[in-house]
Structures are given as C-alpha cells and as structure tokens.
C-alpha cells in the first residue's frame, strides 16, 4: 500500500516540478501539495486518536489537503501531458489515474492501520473471556488471565535455571546445560560467569 502511495505522490511531484518555472523556489512550491498529502496520510495511519472529535477534525483536515493537492496537481499534470504530446482527452484523464491511485492507496493504508490497531484489543478480549470461564481452584490467589501466547523465558529466568542446574549437577558441562535448557553454550557460559 505504502509503495503505491509513494509512487502516486512521486508521479504527482514530478509533474508539478516539470510544470513549474525553472527555478528552485517555483519547483519547491509546486512540489509541496502532494508531499503535504503524503505526510498527512502517514500521520493518520500511524498515530491513533482516542477522541472522536479529534478524529473528525483530522479527517476533515486531510480531506482539505487532499482536495488542494488534487486540484493543483490535476492542472499541473494536464499542462505537462499536453506539453509532452498527449492529445484529445488523454491530458485530462491521465491526472485522474494518478490522483485516483493516491486516493485508493491512502484509504487502504488508513484502513489497514486501523485494523492492525484493533487486532491486539480483540486478542486481549479473547484472553479475558477464557480466563473468566476457567474455574478458580485457589480461592486465596487473585485470578490471572491465561496467557494468549506462550512467551520464551526471559534472560533472568534463563540465568536462574542455569545456576540451579549447575548447583544440582556441579560436574555437568556447559554444553549439556545448554542442551537441556534449549539455549546456546555462550548463553550458559555468560550466566555462569556472572553468577560466579
């Protein structure tokens, strides 16, 4: 999605620069509207908003920036297409294909980002539901939700396991400790040296 958006914006920027006067200031001004749209879409897709009122403001501002970029880029691209040999309806239709690509890619990117943000919340809800269904076998212990995914042992847990295994079997080589714990020899040696 992001690649399609970047391609559409790059095409629009190139056409705007070609249409501008041949000096850096004119070219920078002409290139700005599609770049502003790209930055706006990136912000919307990456940064979640908690309040609906702010979401409405953000979407309205994005729509305004998109309309400005589309209007400016459309006429610049039409002028460039005509200048470089396109005739008939082609100079007026080619800009629509570029702007259409930008719109579709932007909407898809925002929609995909929204789905990705919602996915962890659904997993947490499913975990909480499973935890509520399980019977409480120890009344004095507070209920904990069952983990959704088994996580690998953290470094300090590995370190404790290495030290415990060495304490139980002092003559056990580091290679055998690593095999039993499912870690590398280097990890075992590191934990043994830090324990010593």
PDB file of C-alpha atoms in Angstrom:
ATOM      1  CA  UNK A   1       0.000   0.000   0.000  1.00  0.00           C
ATOM      2  CA  UNK A   2       2.671   2.437   1.049  1.00  0.00           C
ATOM      3  CA  UNK A   3       4.628   1.750  -2.149  1.00  0.00           C
ATOM      4  CA  UNK A   4       1.596   2.570  -4.306  1.00  0.00           C
ATOM      5  CA  UNK A   5       1.026   5.785  -2.364  1.00  0.00           C
ATOM      6  CA  UNK A   6       4.677   6.819  -2.698  1.00  0.00           C
ATOM      7  CA  UNK A   7       4.608   6.029  -6.441  1.00  0.00           C
ATOM      8  CA  UNK A   8       1.474   8.157  -6.977  1.00  0.00           C
ATOM      9  CA  UNK A   9       2.873  11.042  -4.939  1.00  0.00           C
ATOM     10  CA  UNK A  10       6.251  10.826  -6.721  1.00  0.00           C
ATOM     11  CA  UNK A  11       4.495  10.999 -10.109  1.00  0.00           C
ATOM     12  CA  UNK A  12       2.458  13.978  -8.963  1.00  0.00           C
ATOM     13  CA  UNK A  13       5.544  15.731  -7.566  1.00  0.00           C
ATOM     14  CA  UNK A  14       7.462  15.132 -10.808  1.00  0.00           C
ATOM     15  CA  UNK A  15       4.625  16.552 -12.924  1.00  0.00           C
ATOM     16  CA  UNK A  16       4.299  19.565 -10.637  1.00  0.00           C
ATOM     17  CA  UNK A  17       8.039  20.257 -10.860  1.00  0.00           C
ATOM     18  CA  UNK A  18       8.006  19.888 -14.660  1.00  0.00           C
ATOM     19  CA  UNK A  19       5.140  22.392 -14.868  1.00  0.00           C
ATOM     20  CA  UNK A  20       6.828  24.944 -12.579  1.00  0.00           C
ATOM     21  CA  UNK A  21       9.162  27.715 -13.693  1.00  0.00           C
ATOM     22  CA  UNK A  22      12.779  26.538 -13.968  1.00  0.00           C
ATOM     23  CA  UNK A  23      13.977  27.793 -10.586  1.00  0.00           C
ATOM     24  CA  UNK A  24      14.219  26.006  -7.217  1.00  0.00           C
ATOM     25  CA  UNK A  25      11.687  28.182  -5.390  1.00  0.00           C
ATOM     26  CA  UNK A  26       8.940  27.665  -8.007  1.00  0.00           C
ATOM     27  CA  UNK A  27       9.688  23.938  -8.134  1.00  0.00           C
ATOM     28  CA  UNK A  28       9.597  23.588  -4.326  1.00  0.00           C
ATOM     29  CA  UNK A  29       6.255  25.424  -4.158  1.00  0.00           C
ATOM     30  CA  UNK A  30       4.826  23.221  -6.927  1.00  0.00           C
ATOM     31  CA  UNK A  31       6.072  20.017  -5.258  1.00  0.00           C
ATOM     32  CA  UNK A  32       4.625  20.868  -1.836  1.00  0.00           C
ATOM     33  CA  UNK A  33       0.886  19.923  -2.159  1.00  0.00           C
ATOM     34  CA  UNK A  34       1.394  16.188  -2.935  1.00  0.00           C
ATOM     35  CA  UNK A  35       4.157  15.962  -0.322  1.00  0.00           C
ATOM     36  CA  UNK A  36       1.823  17.519   2.258  1.00  0.00           C
ATOM     37  CA  UNK A  37      -0.771  14.884   1.382  1.00  0.00           C
ATOM     38  CA  UNK A  38       1.779  12.074   1.791  1.00  0.00           C
ATOM     39  CA  UNK A  39       2.828  13.373   5.209  1.00  0.00           C
ATOM     40  CA  UNK A  40      -0.794  13.768   6.297  1.00  0.00           C
ATOM     41  CA  UNK A  41      -1.667  10.196   5.298  1.00  0.00           C
ATOM     42  CA  UNK A  42       1.412   8.911   7.156  1.00  0.00           C
ATOM     43  CA  UNK A  43       0.347  10.767  10.304  1.00  0.00           C
ATOM     44  CA  UNK A  44      -3.227   9.487  10.104  1.00  0.00           C
ATOM     45  CA  UNK A  45      -2.185   5.886   9.508  1.00  0.00           C
ATOM     46  CA  UNK A  46       0.466   5.778  12.248  1.00  0.00           C
ATOM     47  CA  UNK A  47      -0.913   7.858  15.114  1.00  0.00           C
ATOM     48  CA  UNK A  48      -4.164   6.707  16.755  1.00  0.00           C
ATOM     49  CA  UNK A  49      -6.580   9.283  18.142  1.00  0.00           C
ATOM     50  CA  UNK A  50      -8.643   8.494  21.218  1.00  0.00           C
ATOM     51  CA  UNK A  51     -11.445  11.061  20.903  1.00  0.00           C
ATOM     52  CA  UNK A  52     -13.978  11.119  18.071  1.00  0.00           C
ATOM     53  CA  UNK A  53     -13.970  14.909  17.880  1.00  0.00           C
ATOM     54  CA  UNK A  54     -10.238  14.909  17.160  1.00  0.00           C
ATOM     55  CA  UNK A  55     -10.684  12.139  14.603  1.00  0.00           C
ATOM     56  CA  UNK A  56     -13.294  14.239  12.791  1.00  0.00           C
ATOM     57  CA  UNK A  57     -11.001  17.285  12.767  1.00  0.00           C
ATOM     58  CA  UNK A  58      -8.101  15.198  11.500  1.00  0.00           C
ATOM     59  CA  UNK A  59     -10.149  13.613   8.719  1.00  0.00           C
ATOM     60  CA  UNK A  60     -11.585  16.968   7.663  1.00  0.00           C
ATOM     61  CA  UNK A  61      -8.098  18.498   7.501  1.00  0.00           C
ATOM     62  CA  UNK A  62      -6.836  15.532   5.488  1.00  0.00           C
ATOM     63  CA  UNK A  63      -9.749  15.860   3.056  1.00  0.00           C
ATOM     64  CA  UNK A  64      -8.970  19.586   2.608  1.00  0.00           C
ATOM     65  CA  UNK A  65      -5.259  18.896   1.998  1.00  0.00           C
ATOM     66  CA  UNK A  66      -6.170  16.103  -0.447  1.00  0.00           C
ATOM     67  CA  UNK A  67      -8.560  18.405  -2.329  1.00  0.00           C
ATOM     68  CA  UNK A  68      -5.907  21.136  -2.618  1.00  0.00           C
ATOM     69  CA  UNK A  69      -3.250  18.636  -3.749  1.00  0.00           C
ATOM     70  CA  UNK A  70      -5.626  17.052  -6.273  1.00  0.00           C
ATOM     71  CA  UNK A  71      -6.710  20.405  -7.742  1.00  0.00           C
ATOM     72  CA  UNK A  72      -3.184  21.807  -8.081  1.00  0.00           C
ATOM     73  CA  UNK A  73      -1.663  18.531  -9.314  1.00  0.00           C
ATOM     74  CA  UNK A  74      -4.504  17.922 -11.781  1.00  0.00           C
ATOM     75  CA  UNK A  75      -3.923  21.166 -13.672  1.00  0.00           C
ATOM     76  CA  UNK A  76      -0.141  20.892 -13.486  1.00  0.00           C
ATOM     77  CA  UNK A  77      -0.247  17.318 -14.791  1.00  0.00           C
ATOM     78  CA  UNK A  78      -2.703  18.270 -17.541  1.00  0.00           C
ATOM     79  CA  UNK A  79      -0.337  21.021 -18.693  1.00  0.00           C
ATOM     80  CA  UNK A  80       2.662  18.651 -18.633  1.00  0.00           C
ATOM     81  CA  UNK A  81       0.812  15.880 -20.506  1.00  0.00           C
ATOM     82  CA  UNK A  82      -0.265  18.356 -23.216  1.00  0.00           C
ATOM     83  CA  UNK A  83       3.242  19.803 -23.463  1.00  0.00           C
ATOM     84  CA  UNK A  84       4.775  16.347 -23.962  1.00  0.00           C
ATOM     85  CA  UNK A  85       2.476  15.253 -26.773  1.00  0.00           C
ATOM     86  CA  UNK A  86      -0.742  13.886 -25.249  1.00  0.00           C
ATOM     87  CA  UNK A  87      -3.807  14.970 -27.252  1.00  0.00           C
ATOM     88  CA  UNK A  88      -7.580  14.719 -27.057  1.00  0.00           C
ATOM     89  CA  UNK A  89      -8.956  13.539 -23.717  1.00  0.00           C
ATOM     90  CA  UNK A  90      -5.661  11.919 -22.573  1.00  0.00           C
ATOM     91  CA  UNK A  91      -4.176  15.024 -20.896  1.00  0.00           C
ATOM     92  CA  UNK A  92      -7.352  15.340 -18.808  1.00  0.00           C
ATOM     93  CA  UNK A  93      -7.653  11.635 -17.931  1.00  0.00           C
ATOM     94  CA  UNK A  94      -4.038  10.804 -17.045  1.00  0.00           C
ATOM     95  CA  UNK A  95      -4.049  13.064 -13.943  1.00  0.00           C
ATOM     96  CA  UNK A  96      -7.221  11.321 -12.733  1.00  0.00           C
ATOM     97  CA  UNK A  97      -5.435   7.960 -12.808  1.00  0.00           C
ATOM     98  CA  UNK A  98      -2.576   9.338 -10.679  1.00  0.00           C
ATOM     99  CA  UNK A  99      -4.879  11.102  -8.219  1.00  0.00           C
ATOM    100  CA  UNK A 100      -7.127   8.032  -8.110  1.00  0.00           C
ATOM    101  CA  UNK A 101      -4.142   5.846  -7.204  1.00  0.00           C
ATOM    102  CA  UNK A 102      -3.204   8.250  -4.412  1.00  0.00           C
ATOM    103  CA  UNK A 103      -6.764   8.252  -3.030  1.00  0.00           C
ATOM    104  CA  UNK A 104      -7.132   4.448  -3.122  1.00  0.00           C
ATOM    105  CA  UNK A 105      -3.687   3.840  -1.584  1.00  0.00           C
ATOM    106  CA  UNK A 106      -4.356   6.435   1.147  1.00  0.00           C
ATOM    107  CA  UNK A 107      -7.701   4.931   2.105  1.00  0.00           C
ATOM    108  CA  UNK A 108      -6.277   1.397   2.082  1.00  0.00           C
ATOM    109  CA  UNK A 109      -3.314   2.443   4.223  1.00  0.00           C
ATOM    110  CA  UNK A 110      -5.505   4.153   6.815  1.00  0.00           C
ATOM    111  CA  UNK A 111      -7.916   1.189   6.856  1.00  0.00           C
ATOM    112  CA  UNK A 112      -5.072  -1.315   7.250  1.00  0.00           C
ATOM    113  CA  UNK A 113      -3.510   0.682  10.083  1.00  0.00           C
ATOM    114  CA  UNK A 114      -6.890   0.810  11.838  1.00  0.00           C
ATOM    115  CA  UNK A 115      -7.305  -2.962  11.567  1.00  0.00           C
ATOM    116  CA  UNK A 116      -3.797  -3.566  12.896  1.00  0.00           C
ATOM    117  CA  UNK A 117      -4.513  -1.286  15.879  1.00  0.00           C
ATOM    118  CA  UNK A 118      -7.773  -3.134  16.615  1.00  0.00           C
ATOM    119  CA  UNK A 119      -6.257  -6.633  16.407  1.00  0.00           C
ATOM    120  CA  UNK A 120      -4.426  -6.584  19.798  1.00  0.00           C
ATOM    121  CA  UNK A 121      -7.595  -5.366  21.535  1.00  0.00           C
ATOM    122  CA  UNK A 122      -9.546  -8.313  20.159  1.00  0.00           C
ATOM    123  CA  UNK A 123      -6.854 -10.720  21.359  1.00  0.00           C
ATOM    124  CA  UNK A 124      -6.959  -9.198  24.860  1.00  0.00           C
ATOM    125  CA  UNK A 125     -10.750  -9.554  24.939  1.00  0.00           C
ATOM    126  CA  UNK A 126     -10.487 -13.204  23.922  1.00  0.00           C
ATOM    127  CA  UNK A 127      -7.900 -13.845  26.635  1.00  0.00           C
ATOM    128  CA  UNK A 128     -10.043 -12.181  29.290  1.00  0.00           C
ATOM    129  CA  UNK A 129     -13.066 -14.247  28.233  1.00  0.00           C
ATOM    130  CA  UNK A 130     -11.128 -17.519  28.522  1.00  0.00           C
ATOM    131  CA  UNK A 131      -9.836 -16.503  31.943  1.00  0.00           C
ATOM    132  CA  UNK A 132     -13.365 -15.759  33.173  1.00  0.00           C
ATOM    133  CA  UNK A 133     -14.621 -19.196  32.072  1.00  0.00           C
ATOM    134  CA  UNK A 134     -11.867 -21.147  33.861  1.00  0.00           C
ATOM    135  CA  UNK A 135     -12.767 -22.264  37.404  1.00  0.00           C
ATOM    136  CA  UNK A 136     -10.884 -20.702  40.286  1.00  0.00           C
ATOM    137  CA  UNK A 137      -9.025 -23.550  42.001  1.00  0.00           C
ATOM    138  CA  UNK A 138      -7.200 -21.415  44.571  1.00  0.00           C
ATOM    139  CA  UNK A 139      -9.613 -19.013  46.287  1.00  0.00           C
ATOM    140  CA  UNK A 140      -6.850 -17.098  48.174  1.00  0.00           C
ATOM    141  CA  UNK A 141      -4.891 -16.323  44.995  1.00  0.00           C
ATOM    142  CA  UNK A 142      -6.129 -13.498  42.762  1.00  0.00           C
ATOM    143  CA  UNK A 143      -7.345 -14.559  39.300  1.00  0.00           C
ATOM    144  CA  UNK A 144      -4.918 -14.094  36.441  1.00  0.00           C
ATOM    145  CA  UNK A 145      -5.924 -14.253  32.787  1.00  0.00           C
ATOM    146  CA  UNK A 146      -4.426 -17.164  30.893  1.00  0.00           C
ATOM    147  CA  UNK A 147      -1.631 -16.040  28.577  1.00  0.00           C
ATOM    148  CA  UNK A 148      -2.720 -15.978  24.942  1.00  0.00           C
ATOM    149  CA  UNK A 149       0.717 -16.988  23.660  1.00  0.00           C
ATOM    150  CA  UNK A 150       3.462 -18.854  25.455  1.00  0.00           C
ATOM    151  CA  UNK A 151       6.380 -16.459  25.734  1.00  0.00           C
ATOM    152  CA  UNK A 152      10.017 -17.534  25.742  1.00  0.00           C
ATOM    153  CA  UNK A 153      11.841 -17.347  29.057  1.00  0.00           C
ATOM    154  CA  UNK A 154      13.396 -14.010  29.829  1.00  0.00           C
ATOM    155  CA  UNK A 155      17.156 -13.668  30.353  1.00  0.00           C
ATOM    156  CA  UNK A 156      16.934 -13.586  34.140  1.00  0.00           C
ATOM    157  CA  UNK A 157      14.812 -16.775  34.140  1.00  0.00           C
ATOM    158  CA  UNK A 158      17.398 -18.468  31.956  1.00  0.00           C
ATOM    159  CA  UNK A 159      20.130 -17.296  34.305  1.00  0.00           C
ATOM    160  CA  UNK A 160      18.326 -18.744  37.330  1.00  0.00           C
ATOM    161  CA  UNK A 161      17.748 -22.027  35.507  1.00  0.00           C
ATOM    162  CA  UNK A 162      21.426 -22.256  34.557  1.00  0.00           C
ATOM    163  CA  UNK A 163      22.537 -21.596  38.142  1.00  0.00           C
ATOM    164  CA  UNK A 164      20.005 -24.082  39.575  1.00  0.00           C
ATOM    165  CA  UNK A 165      21.057 -26.816  37.162  1.00  0.00           C
ATOM    166  CA  UNK A 166      24.745 -26.224  37.916  1.00  0.00           C
ATOM    167  CA  UNK A 167      24.028 -26.298  41.672  1.00  0.00           C
ATOM    168  CA  UNK A 168      22.257 -29.657  41.332  1.00  0.00           C
ATOM    169  CA  UNK A 169      24.891 -31.108  38.989  1.00  0.00           C
ATOM    170  CA  UNK A 170      28.240 -29.343  39.598  1.00  0.00           C
ATOM    171  CA  UNK A 171      30.123 -31.594  37.163  1.00  0.00           C
ATOM    172  CA  UNK A 172      27.649 -31.082  34.276  1.00  0.00           C
ATOM    173  CA  UNK A 173      29.415 -29.421  31.292  1.00  0.00           C
ATOM    174  CA  UNK A 174      28.111 -26.111  29.954  1.00  0.00           C
ATOM    175  CA  UNK A 175      27.263 -27.763  26.652  1.00  0.00           C
ATOM    176  CA  UNK A 176      24.919 -30.252  28.364  1.00  0.00           C
ATOM    177  CA  UNK A 177      23.290 -27.478  30.428  1.00  0.00           C
ATOM    178  CA  UNK A 178      22.699 -25.549  27.198  1.00  0.00           C
ATOM    179  CA  UNK A 179      21.160 -28.620  25.539  1.00  0.00           C
ATOM    180  CA  UNK A 180      18.810 -29.265  28.466  1.00  0.00           C
ATOM    181  CA  UNK A 181      17.668 -25.640  28.671  1.00  0.00           C
ATOM    182  CA  UNK A 182      17.450 -25.107  24.914  1.00  0.00           C
ATOM    183  CA  UNK A 183      19.910 -22.215  24.843  1.00  0.00           C
ATOM    184  CA  UNK A 184      23.362 -21.681  23.364  1.00  0.00           C
ATOM    185  CA  UNK A 185      26.644 -22.631  25.079  1.00  0.00           C
ATOM    186  CA  UNK A 186      27.602 -18.976  25.053  1.00  0.00           C
ATOM    187  CA  UNK A 187      24.450 -18.045  26.996  1.00  0.00           C
ATOM    188  CA  UNK A 188      25.204 -20.693  29.623  1.00  0.00           C
ATOM    189  CA  UNK A 189      28.831 -19.582  29.993  1.00  0.00           C
ATOM    190  CA  UNK A 190      27.732 -15.955  30.323  1.00  0.00           C
ATOM    191  CA  UNK A 191      25.251 -16.761  33.094  1.00  0.00           C
ATOM    192  CA  UNK A 192      27.753 -18.988  34.907  1.00  0.00           C
ATOM    193  CA  UNK A 193      30.455 -16.317  34.795  1.00  0.00           C
ATOM    194  CA  UNK A 194      28.062 -13.621  36.059  1.00  0.00           C
ATOM    195  CA  UNK A 195      26.884 -15.958  38.865  1.00  0.00           C
ATOM    196  CA  UNK A 196      30.486 -16.625  39.872  1.00  0.00           C
TER     197      UNK A 196
END
